[in-house]
PDB file of C-alpha atoms in Angstrom:
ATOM      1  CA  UNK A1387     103.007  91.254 123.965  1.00  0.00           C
ATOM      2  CA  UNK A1388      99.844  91.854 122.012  1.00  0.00           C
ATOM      3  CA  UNK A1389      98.330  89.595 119.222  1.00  0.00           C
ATOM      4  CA  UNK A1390      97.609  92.104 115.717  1.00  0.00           C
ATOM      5  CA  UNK A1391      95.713  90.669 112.692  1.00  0.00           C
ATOM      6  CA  UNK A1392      96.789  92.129 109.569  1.00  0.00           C
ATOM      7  CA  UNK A1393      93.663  91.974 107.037  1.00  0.00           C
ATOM      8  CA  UNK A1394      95.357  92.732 103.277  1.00  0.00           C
ATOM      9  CA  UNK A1395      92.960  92.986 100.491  1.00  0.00           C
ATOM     10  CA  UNK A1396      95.453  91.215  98.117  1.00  0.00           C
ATOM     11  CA  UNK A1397      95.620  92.611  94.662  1.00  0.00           C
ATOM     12  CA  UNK A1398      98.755  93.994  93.916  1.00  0.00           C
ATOM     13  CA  UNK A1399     100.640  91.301  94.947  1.00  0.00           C
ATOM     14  CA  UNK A1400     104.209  93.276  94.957  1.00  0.00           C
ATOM     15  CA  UNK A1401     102.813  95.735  96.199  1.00  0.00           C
ATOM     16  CA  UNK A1402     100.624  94.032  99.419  1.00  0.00           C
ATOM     17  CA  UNK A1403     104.371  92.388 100.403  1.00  0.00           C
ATOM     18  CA  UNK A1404     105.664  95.122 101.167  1.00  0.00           C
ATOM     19  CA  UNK A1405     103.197  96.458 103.229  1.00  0.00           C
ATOM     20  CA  UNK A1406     102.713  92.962 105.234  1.00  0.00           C
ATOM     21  CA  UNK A1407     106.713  93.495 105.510  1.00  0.00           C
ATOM     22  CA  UNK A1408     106.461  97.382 106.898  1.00  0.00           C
ATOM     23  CA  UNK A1409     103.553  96.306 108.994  1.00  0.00           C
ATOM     24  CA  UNK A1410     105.075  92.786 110.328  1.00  0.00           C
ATOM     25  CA  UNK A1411     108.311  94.748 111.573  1.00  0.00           C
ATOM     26  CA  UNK A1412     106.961  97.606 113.324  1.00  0.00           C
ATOM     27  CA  UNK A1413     105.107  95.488 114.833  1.00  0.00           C
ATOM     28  CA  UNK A1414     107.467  92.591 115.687  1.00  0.00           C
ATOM     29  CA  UNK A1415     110.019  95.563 116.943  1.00  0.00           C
ATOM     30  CA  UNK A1416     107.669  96.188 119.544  1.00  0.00           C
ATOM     31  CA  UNK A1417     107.622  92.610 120.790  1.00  0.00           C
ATOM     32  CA  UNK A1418     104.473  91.776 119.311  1.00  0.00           C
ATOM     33  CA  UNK A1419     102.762  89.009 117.036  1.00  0.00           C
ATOM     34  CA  UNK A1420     101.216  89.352 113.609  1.00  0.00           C
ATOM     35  CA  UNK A1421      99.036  86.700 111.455  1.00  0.00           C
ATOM     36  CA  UNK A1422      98.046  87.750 108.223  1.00  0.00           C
ATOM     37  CA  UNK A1423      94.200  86.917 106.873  1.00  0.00           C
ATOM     38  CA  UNK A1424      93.788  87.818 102.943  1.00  0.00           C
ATOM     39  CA  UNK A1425      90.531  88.492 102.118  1.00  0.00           C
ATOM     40  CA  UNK A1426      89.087  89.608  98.201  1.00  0.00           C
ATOM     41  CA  UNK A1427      89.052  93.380  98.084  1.00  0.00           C
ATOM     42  CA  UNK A1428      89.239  96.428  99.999  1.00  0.00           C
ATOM     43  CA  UNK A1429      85.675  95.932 100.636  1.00  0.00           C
ATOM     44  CA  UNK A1430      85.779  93.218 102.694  1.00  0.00           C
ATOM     45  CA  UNK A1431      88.336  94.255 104.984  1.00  0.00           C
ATOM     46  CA  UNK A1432      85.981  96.019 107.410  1.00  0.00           C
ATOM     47  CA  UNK A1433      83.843  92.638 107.367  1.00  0.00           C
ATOM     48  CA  UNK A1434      86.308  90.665 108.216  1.00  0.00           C
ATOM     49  CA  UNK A1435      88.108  92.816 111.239  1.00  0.00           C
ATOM     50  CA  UNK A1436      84.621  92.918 112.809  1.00  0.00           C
ATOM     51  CA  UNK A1437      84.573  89.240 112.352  1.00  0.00           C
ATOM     52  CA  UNK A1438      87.804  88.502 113.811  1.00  0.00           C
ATOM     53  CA  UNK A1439      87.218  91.036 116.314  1.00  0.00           C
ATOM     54  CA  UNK A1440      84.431  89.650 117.683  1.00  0.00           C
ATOM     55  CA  UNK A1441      86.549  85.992 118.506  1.00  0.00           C
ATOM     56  CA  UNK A1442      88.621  87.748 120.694  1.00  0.00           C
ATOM     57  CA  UNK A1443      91.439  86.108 119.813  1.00  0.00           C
ATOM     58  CA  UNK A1444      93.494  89.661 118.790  1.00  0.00           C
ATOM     59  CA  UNK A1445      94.320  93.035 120.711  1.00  0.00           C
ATOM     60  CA  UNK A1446      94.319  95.056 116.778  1.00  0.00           C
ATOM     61  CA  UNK A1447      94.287  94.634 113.046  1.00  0.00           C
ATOM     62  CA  UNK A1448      96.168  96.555 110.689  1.00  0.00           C
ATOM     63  CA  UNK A1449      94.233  97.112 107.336  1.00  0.00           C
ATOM     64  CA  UNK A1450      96.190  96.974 104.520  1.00  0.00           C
ATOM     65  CA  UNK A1451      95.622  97.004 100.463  1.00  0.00           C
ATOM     66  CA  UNK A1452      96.013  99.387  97.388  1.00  0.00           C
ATOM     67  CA  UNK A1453      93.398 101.046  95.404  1.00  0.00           C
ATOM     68  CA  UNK A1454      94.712 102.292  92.169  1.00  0.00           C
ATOM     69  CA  UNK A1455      92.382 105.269  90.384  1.00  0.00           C
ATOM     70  CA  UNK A1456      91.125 104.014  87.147  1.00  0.00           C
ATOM     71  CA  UNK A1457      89.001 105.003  84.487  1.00  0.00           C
ATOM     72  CA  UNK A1458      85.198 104.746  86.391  1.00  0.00           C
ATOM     73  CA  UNK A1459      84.050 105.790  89.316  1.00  0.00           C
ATOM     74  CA  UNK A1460      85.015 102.362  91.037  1.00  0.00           C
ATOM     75  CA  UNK A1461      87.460 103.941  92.789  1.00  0.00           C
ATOM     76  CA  UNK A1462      85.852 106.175  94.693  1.00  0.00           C
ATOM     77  CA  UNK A1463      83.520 103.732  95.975  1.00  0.00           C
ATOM     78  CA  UNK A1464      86.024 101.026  97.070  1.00  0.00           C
ATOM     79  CA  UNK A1465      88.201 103.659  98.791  1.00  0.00           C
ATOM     80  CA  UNK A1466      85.439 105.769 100.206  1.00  0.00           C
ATOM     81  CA  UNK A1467      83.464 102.767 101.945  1.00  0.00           C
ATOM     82  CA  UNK A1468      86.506 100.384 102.996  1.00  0.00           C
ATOM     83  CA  UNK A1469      87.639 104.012 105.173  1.00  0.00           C
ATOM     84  CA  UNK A1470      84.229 104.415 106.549  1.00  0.00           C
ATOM     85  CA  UNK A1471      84.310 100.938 107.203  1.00  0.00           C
ATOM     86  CA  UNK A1472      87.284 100.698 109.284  1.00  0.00           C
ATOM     87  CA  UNK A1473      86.273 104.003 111.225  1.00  0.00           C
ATOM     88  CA  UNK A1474      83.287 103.318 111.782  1.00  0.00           C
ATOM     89  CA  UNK A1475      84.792 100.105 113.646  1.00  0.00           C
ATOM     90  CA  UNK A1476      87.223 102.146 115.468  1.00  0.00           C
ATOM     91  CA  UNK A1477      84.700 104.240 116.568  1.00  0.00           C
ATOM     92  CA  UNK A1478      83.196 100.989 118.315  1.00  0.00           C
ATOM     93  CA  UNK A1479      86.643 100.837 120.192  1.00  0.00           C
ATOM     94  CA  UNK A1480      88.328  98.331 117.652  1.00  0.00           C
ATOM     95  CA  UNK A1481      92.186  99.318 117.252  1.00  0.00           C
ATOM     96  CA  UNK A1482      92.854  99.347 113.921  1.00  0.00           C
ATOM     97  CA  UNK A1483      95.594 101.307 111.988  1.00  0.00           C
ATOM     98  CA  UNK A1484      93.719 101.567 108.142  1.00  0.00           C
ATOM     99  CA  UNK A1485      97.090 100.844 105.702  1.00  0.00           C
ATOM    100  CA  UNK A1486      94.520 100.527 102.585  1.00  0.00           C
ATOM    101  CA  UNK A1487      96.583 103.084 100.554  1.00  0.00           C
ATOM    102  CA  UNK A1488      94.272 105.194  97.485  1.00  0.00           C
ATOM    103  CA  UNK A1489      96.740 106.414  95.028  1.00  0.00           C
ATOM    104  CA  UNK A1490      96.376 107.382  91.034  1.00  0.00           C
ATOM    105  CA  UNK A1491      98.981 105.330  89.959  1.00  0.00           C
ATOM    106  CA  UNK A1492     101.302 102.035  90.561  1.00  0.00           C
ATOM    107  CA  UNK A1493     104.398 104.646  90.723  1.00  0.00           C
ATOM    108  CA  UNK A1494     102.852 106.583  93.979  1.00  0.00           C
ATOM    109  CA  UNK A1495     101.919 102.705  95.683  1.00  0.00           C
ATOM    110  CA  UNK A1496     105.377 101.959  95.409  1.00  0.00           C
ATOM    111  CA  UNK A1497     106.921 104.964  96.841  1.00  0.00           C
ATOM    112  CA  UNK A1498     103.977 104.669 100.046  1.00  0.00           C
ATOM    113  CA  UNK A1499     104.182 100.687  99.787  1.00  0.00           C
ATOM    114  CA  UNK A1500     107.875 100.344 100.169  1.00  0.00           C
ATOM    115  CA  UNK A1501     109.738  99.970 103.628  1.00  0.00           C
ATOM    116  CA  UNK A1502     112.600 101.561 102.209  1.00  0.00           C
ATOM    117  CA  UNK A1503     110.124 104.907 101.440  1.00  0.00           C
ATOM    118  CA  UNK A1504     107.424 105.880 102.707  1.00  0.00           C
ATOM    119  CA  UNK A1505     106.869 102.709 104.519  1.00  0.00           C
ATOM    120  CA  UNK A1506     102.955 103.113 105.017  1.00  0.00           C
ATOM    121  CA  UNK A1507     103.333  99.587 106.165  1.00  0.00           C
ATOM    122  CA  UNK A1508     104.935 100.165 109.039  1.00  0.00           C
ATOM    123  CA  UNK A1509     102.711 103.305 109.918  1.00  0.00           C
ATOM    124  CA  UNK A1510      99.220 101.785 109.853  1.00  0.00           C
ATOM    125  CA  UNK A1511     100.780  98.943 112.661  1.00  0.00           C
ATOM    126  CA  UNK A1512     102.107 102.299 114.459  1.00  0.00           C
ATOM    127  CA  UNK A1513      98.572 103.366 114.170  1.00  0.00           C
ATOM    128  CA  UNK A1514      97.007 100.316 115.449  1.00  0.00           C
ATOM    129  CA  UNK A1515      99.653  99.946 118.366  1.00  0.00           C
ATOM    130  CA  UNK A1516      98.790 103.254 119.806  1.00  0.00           C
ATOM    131  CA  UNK A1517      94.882 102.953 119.558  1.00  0.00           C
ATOM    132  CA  UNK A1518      95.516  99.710 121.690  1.00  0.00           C
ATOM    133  CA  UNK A1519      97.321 101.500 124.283  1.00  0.00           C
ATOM    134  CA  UNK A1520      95.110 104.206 124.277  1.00  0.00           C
ATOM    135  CA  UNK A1521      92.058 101.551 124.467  1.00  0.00           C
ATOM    136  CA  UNK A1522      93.985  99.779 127.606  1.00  0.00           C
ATOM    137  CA  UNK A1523      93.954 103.528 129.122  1.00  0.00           C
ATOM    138  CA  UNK A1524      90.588 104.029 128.906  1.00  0.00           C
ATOM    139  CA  UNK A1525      89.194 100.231 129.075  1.00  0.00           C
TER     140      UNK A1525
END
């Protein structure tokens, strides 16, 4: 059994349970454990997984969060740097499965949100399960 932090950036609040709920079964199906740590924004999601990460007190994270396109140029920035973010800690050997979904519209976050869909949830944790097994392959 492994220990997974899921970090949500919690705006859309309808929206962020269902990927907790994608993420927390995947993950629980395998036989493992999940806490959940909100933090502000997208941004800070890197931040804190490199924070947590450093206690040693979890195997993975699973990033999670929407980031709707508006009208400025915003969005590019928030979803641009919270991805280089989180690879550039997985890079570092981190497992992380990124779950921060970048859509143009509430209609799309549903459909990838939802474990009944697309269930992008439940992939990001499938993402961050296999990056610890391949990190306990390689040490």
């Amino acid at each position: 059994m492994a220990k997974f932090l899921l970090v949500e950036a919690r705006f859309y609040d309808h929206l962020n349970d269902m990927l907790i709920a994608g993420a927390r079964g995947a993950l629980e199906a395998a036989g493992h454990e999940a806490e959940v740590l909100t933090v502000p924004g997208a941004l800070e999601v890197p931040g804190a997984i490199a924070m947590a990460a450093e206690s040693g007190q979890y195997d993975g994270f699973v990033a999670l969060g929407v980031v709707i396109r508006g009208e400025t140029y915003h969005f590019e920035i928030v979803a641009g740097e919270s991805a280089r973010g989180i690879l550039a800690l997985t890079m570092d050997g981190i497992a992380i499965g990124n779950g921060i979904l970048t859509t143009e519209n509430e209609a799309q976050a549903i459909y990838r949100a939802d474990p009944a869909q697309a269930n992008k949830g439940a992939g990001a944790a499938e993402a961050a399960m296999a990056l610890l097994k391949l990190q306990q392959k390689f040490g």
